Coordinates of N, CA, C and O in Angstrom, one line a residue:
M4 N 31.4 7.9 -7.0 CA 30.8 6.7 -6.3 C 31.0 6.8 -4.8 O 30.2 6.2 -4.1
N5 N 31.9 7.6 -4.3 CA 32.1 7.8 -2.9 C 30.8 8.3 -2.2 O 30.5 7.9 -1.1
H6 N 30.2 9.3 -2.8 CA 29.0 9.9 -2.2 C 27.9 8.9 -2.2 O 27.2 8.7 -1.3
L7 N 27.7 8.1 -3.3 CA 26.8 7.1 -3.4 C 27.0 6.0 -2.3 O 26.1 5.6 -1.6
Y8 N 28.3 5.6 -2.2 CA 28.6 4.7 -1.1 C 28.2 5.1 0.3 O 27.5 4.4 1.0
E9 N 28.5 6.4 0.6 CA 28.2 6.9 1.9 C 26.7 7.0 2.1 O 26.2 6.7 3.2
T10 N 26.0 7.4 1.1 CA 24.5 7.5 1.1 C 23.9 6.1 1.3 O 23.0 6.0 2.2
V11 N 24.3 5.2 0.6 CA 23.8 3.8 0.7 C 24.1 3.2 2.0 O 23.3 2.6 2.7
R12 N 25.3 3.5 2.5 CA 25.7 3.0 3.8 C 24.8 3.5 4.9 O 24.4 2.8 5.8
T13 N 24.6 4.8 4.8 CA 23.7 5.4 5.8 C 22.3 4.9 5.8 O 21.7 4.6 6.8
V14 N 21.7 4.7 4.6 CA 20.4 4.2 4.4 C 20.3 2.7 4.9 O 19.3 2.4 5.6
V15 N 21.3 1.9 4.6 CA 21.3 0.6 5.1 C 21.3 0.5 6.6 O 20.5 -0.2 7.2
H16 N 22.1 1.3 7.2 CA 22.2 1.4 8.7 C 20.9 1.8 9.3 O 20.5 1.3 10.3
R17 N 20.3 2.8 8.7 CA 19.1 3.4 9.2 C 17.8 2.6 8.9 O 16.9 2.5 9.8
D18 N 17.7 2.1 7.7 CA 16.4 1.5 7.2 C 16.5 0.0 7.0 O 15.4 -0.6 6.7
C19 N 17.6 -0.6 7.0 CA 17.7 -2.1 6.7 C 18.7 -2.7 7.7 O 19.9 -2.6 7.5
D20 N 18.2 -3.3 8.7 CA 19.0 -3.9 9.7 C 18.5 -5.2 10.1 O 18.0 -5.4 11.2
P21 N 18.7 -6.2 9.2 CA 18.1 -7.5 9.5 C 18.6 -8.3 10.7 O 18.0 -9.1 11.2
I22 N 19.9 -7.9 11.1 CA 20.4 -8.6 12.3 C 20.2 -7.8 13.6 O 20.6 -8.2 14.7
G23 N 19.6 -6.6 13.4 CA 19.3 -5.8 14.6 C 20.4 -5.2 15.4 O 20.3 -5.2 16.6
V24 N 21.4 -4.6 14.7 CA 22.5 -4.1 15.5 C 22.5 -2.5 15.5 O 23.2 -2.0 16.3
S25 N 21.8 -1.9 14.6 CA 21.9 -0.4 14.5 C 21.5 0.3 15.8 O 21.9 1.4 16.0
D26 N 20.6 -0.3 16.6 CA 20.3 0.4 17.8 C 21.4 0.4 18.9 O 21.4 1.2 19.8
F27 N 22.4 -0.5 18.7 CA 23.4 -0.7 19.7 C 24.8 -0.1 19.3 O 25.6 0.1 20.1
T28 N 25.0 0.2 18.0 CA 26.3 0.6 17.5 C 26.2 1.4 16.2 O 25.3 1.1 15.4
E29 N 27.1 2.2 16.0 CA 27.3 2.9 14.7 C 28.1 2.1 13.7 O 28.2 2.4 12.5
D30 N 28.8 1.1 14.3 CA 29.7 0.3 13.4 C 28.8 -0.6 12.5 O 27.9 -1.3 13.0
M31 N 29.1 -0.6 11.2 CA 28.4 -1.4 10.3 C 28.8 -2.8 10.2 O 28.1 -3.7 9.8
G32 N 30.1 -3.1 10.5 CA 30.6 -4.4 10.5 C 30.2 -5.3 9.3 O 30.6 -5.1 8.2
E33 N 29.3 -6.2 9.6 CA 28.8 -7.2 8.6 C 28.3 -6.5 7.3 O 28.5 -7.0 6.2
Y34 N 27.6 -5.4 7.5 CA 26.9 -4.8 6.3 C 27.8 -4.2 5.4 O 27.5 -4.1 4.2
D35 N 29.0 -3.7 5.8 CA 29.9 -2.9 5.0 C 30.3 -3.7 3.7 O 30.5 -3.1 2.7
S36 N 30.4 -5.0 3.8 CA 30.9 -5.8 2.7 C 29.8 -5.9 1.6 O 30.1 -6.3 0.5
Y37 N 28.6 -5.6 1.9 CA 27.5 -5.6 0.9 C 27.2 -4.3 0.2 O 26.5 -4.3 -0.8
I38 N 27.7 -3.2 0.8 CA 27.4 -1.9 0.2 C 28.0 -1.7 -1.2 O 27.2 -1.2 -2.1
P39 N 29.2 -2.2 -1.6 CA 29.6 -2.0 -3.0 C 28.7 -2.7 -4.0 O 28.5 -2.1 -5.1
G40 N 28.2 -3.8 -3.6 CA 27.3 -4.5 -4.5 C 26.0 -3.8 -4.8 O 25.5 -3.7 -5.9
I41 N 25.5 -3.2 -3.7 CA 24.3 -2.4 -3.8 C 24.6 -1.1 -4.7 O 23.8 -0.8 -5.5
C42 N 25.7 -0.5 -4.4 CA 26.1 0.7 -5.2 C 26.2 0.3 -6.7 O 25.8 1.1 -7.5
D43 N 26.8 -0.8 -7.0 CA 27.0 -1.2 -8.4 C 25.6 -1.4 -9.0 O 25.4 -1.0 -10.2
L44 N 24.7 -2.0 -8.3 CA 23.3 -2.2 -8.9 C 22.7 -0.8 -9.2 O 22.1 -0.6 -10.2
I45 N 22.8 0.1 -8.2 CA 22.2 1.4 -8.4 C 22.9 2.2 -9.5 O 22.2 2.8 -10.4
D46 N 24.2 2.1 -9.5 CA 25.0 2.8 -10.5 C 24.7 2.3 -11.9 O 24.7 3.1 -12.9
N47 N 24.3 1.1 -12.0 CA 24.0 0.4 -13.3 C 22.5 0.4 -13.6 O 22.1 -0.3 -14.5
N48 N 21.7 1.2 -12.9 CA 20.3 1.3 -13.1 C 19.6 -0.1 -13.1 O 18.7 -0.3 -13.9
A49 N 20.0 -0.9 -12.1 CA 19.3 -2.2 -12.0 C 17.9 -2.1 -11.6 O 17.5 -1.1 -11.0
S50 N 17.1 -3.0 -12.0 CA 15.7 -3.0 -11.7 C 15.5 -3.2 -10.2 O 16.4 -3.7 -9.5
E51 N 14.3 -2.8 -9.7 CA 14.0 -3.0 -8.3 C 14.0 -4.5 -8.0 O 14.5 -4.9 -6.9
Q52 N 13.6 -5.3 -8.9 CA 13.6 -6.7 -8.7 C 15.1 -7.3 -8.5 O 15.3 -8.1 -7.7
K53 N 16.0 -6.7 -9.3 CA 17.4 -7.2 -9.2 C 18.0 -6.7 -7.8 O 18.7 -7.5 -7.2
V54 N 17.6 -5.5 -7.4 CA 18.1 -5.1 -6.1 C 17.5 -5.9 -5.0 O 18.2 -6.4 -4.1
F55 N 16.2 -6.2 -5.1 CA 15.6 -7.1 -4.1 C 16.3 -8.5 -4.1 O 16.6 -9.0 -3.0
E56 N 16.5 -9.1 -5.3 CA 17.2 -10.4 -5.3 C 18.6 -10.4 -4.6 O 18.9 -11.3 -3.9
Y57 N 19.3 -9.3 -4.8 CA 20.6 -9.2 -4.2 C 20.4 -9.1 -2.6 O 21.1 -9.8 -1.9
L58 N 19.5 -8.2 -2.2 CA 19.3 -8.1 -0.8 C 18.8 -9.3 -0.1 O 19.2 -9.7 1.0
W59 N 17.9 -10.0 -0.9 CA 17.3 -11.3 -0.3 C 18.4 -12.4 -0.2 O 18.4 -13.1 0.8
R60 N 19.2 -12.4 -1.2 CA 20.3 -13.4 -1.1 C 21.2 -13.1 0.1 O 21.6 -14.0 0.8
I61 N 21.5 -11.8 0.3 CA 22.3 -11.5 1.5 C 21.6 -11.9 2.8 O 22.2 -12.5 3.7
E62 N 20.3 -11.5 2.9 CA 19.6 -11.8 4.1 C 19.4 -13.3 4.4 O 19.6 -13.7 5.5
T63 N 19.1 -14.0 3.4 CA 18.8 -15.5 3.6 C 20.0 -16.4 3.4 O 20.0 -17.4 4.1
E64 N 20.9 -16.1 2.6 CA 22.1 -16.9 2.4 C 23.3 -16.5 3.2 O 23.8 -17.2 4.0
S65 N 23.7 -15.2 2.9 CA 24.9 -14.8 3.6 C 24.8 -14.6 5.1 O 25.6 -15.0 5.9
L66 N 23.6 -14.0 5.5 CA 23.4 -13.8 6.9 C 22.7 -15.0 7.6 O 22.6 -15.1 8.8
G67 N 22.1 -15.9 6.8 CA 21.5 -17.1 7.3 C 20.2 -16.9 8.0 O 19.8 -17.7 8.9
L68 N 19.5 -15.8 7.6 CA 18.2 -15.5 8.3 C 17.1 -16.1 7.5 O 17.2 -16.4 6.3
Q69 N 15.9 -16.2 8.2 CA 14.7 -16.6 7.5 C 14.3 -15.6 6.5 O 13.8 -15.9 5.4
G70 N 14.5 -14.3 6.8 CA 14.1 -13.3 5.8 C 12.8 -12.7 6.1 O 11.9 -13.4 6.5
D71 N 12.6 -11.4 5.8 CA 11.4 -10.7 5.9 C 11.1 -10.2 4.5 O 11.6 -9.1 4.1
R72 N 10.4 -10.9 3.7 CA 10.2 -10.6 2.2 C 9.6 -9.2 2.1 O 10.1 -8.4 1.2
V73 N 8.6 -8.9 2.8 CA 7.9 -7.6 2.7 C 8.9 -6.5 3.0 O 8.9 -5.5 2.3
A74 N 9.6 -6.6 4.1 CA 10.5 -5.5 4.5 C 11.6 -5.4 3.4 O 12.1 -4.3 3.1
T75 N 12.1 -6.5 2.9 CA 13.2 -6.5 1.9 C 12.7 -5.8 0.6 O 13.4 -5.1 0.0
E76 N 11.5 -6.1 0.2 CA 10.9 -5.5 -1.0 C 10.7 -4.0 -0.8 O 11.0 -3.3 -1.7
K77 N 10.3 -3.6 0.4 CA 10.2 -2.2 0.7 C 11.5 -1.5 0.6 O 11.6 -0.4 0.1
F78 N 12.5 -2.1 1.2 CA 13.9 -1.5 1.2 C 14.4 -1.4 -0.3 O 15.0 -0.4 -0.6
A79 N 14.2 -2.5 -1.1 CA 14.6 -2.4 -2.5 C 13.9 -1.3 -3.2 O 14.6 -0.6 -4.0
E80 N 12.7 -1.1 -2.9 CA 11.9 0.0 -3.5 C 12.5 1.4 -3.1 O 12.7 2.3 -3.9
L81 N 12.9 1.5 -1.8 CA 13.5 2.7 -1.3 C 14.8 3.0 -2.0 O 15.0 4.2 -2.4
L82 N 15.6 2.0 -2.2 CA 16.9 2.2 -2.9 C 16.7 2.6 -4.3 O 17.4 3.4 -4.8

């Protein structure tokens, strides 16, 4: 799971940055707490829809953003 964790962490930092911090720092901070949940979904072969729902909940509830549904759907597909 360690390789999966590092891969997901890298992809999140590079391709999914809803609060716009990746251009300014390599520190993941806020995002690190969500990586294990994403890894669990991938490890358990969750559907793309389940991954989207998890990401959407993070974006709109945990981070309190309006959300970008299209971007989040694309990122769920990538994962």
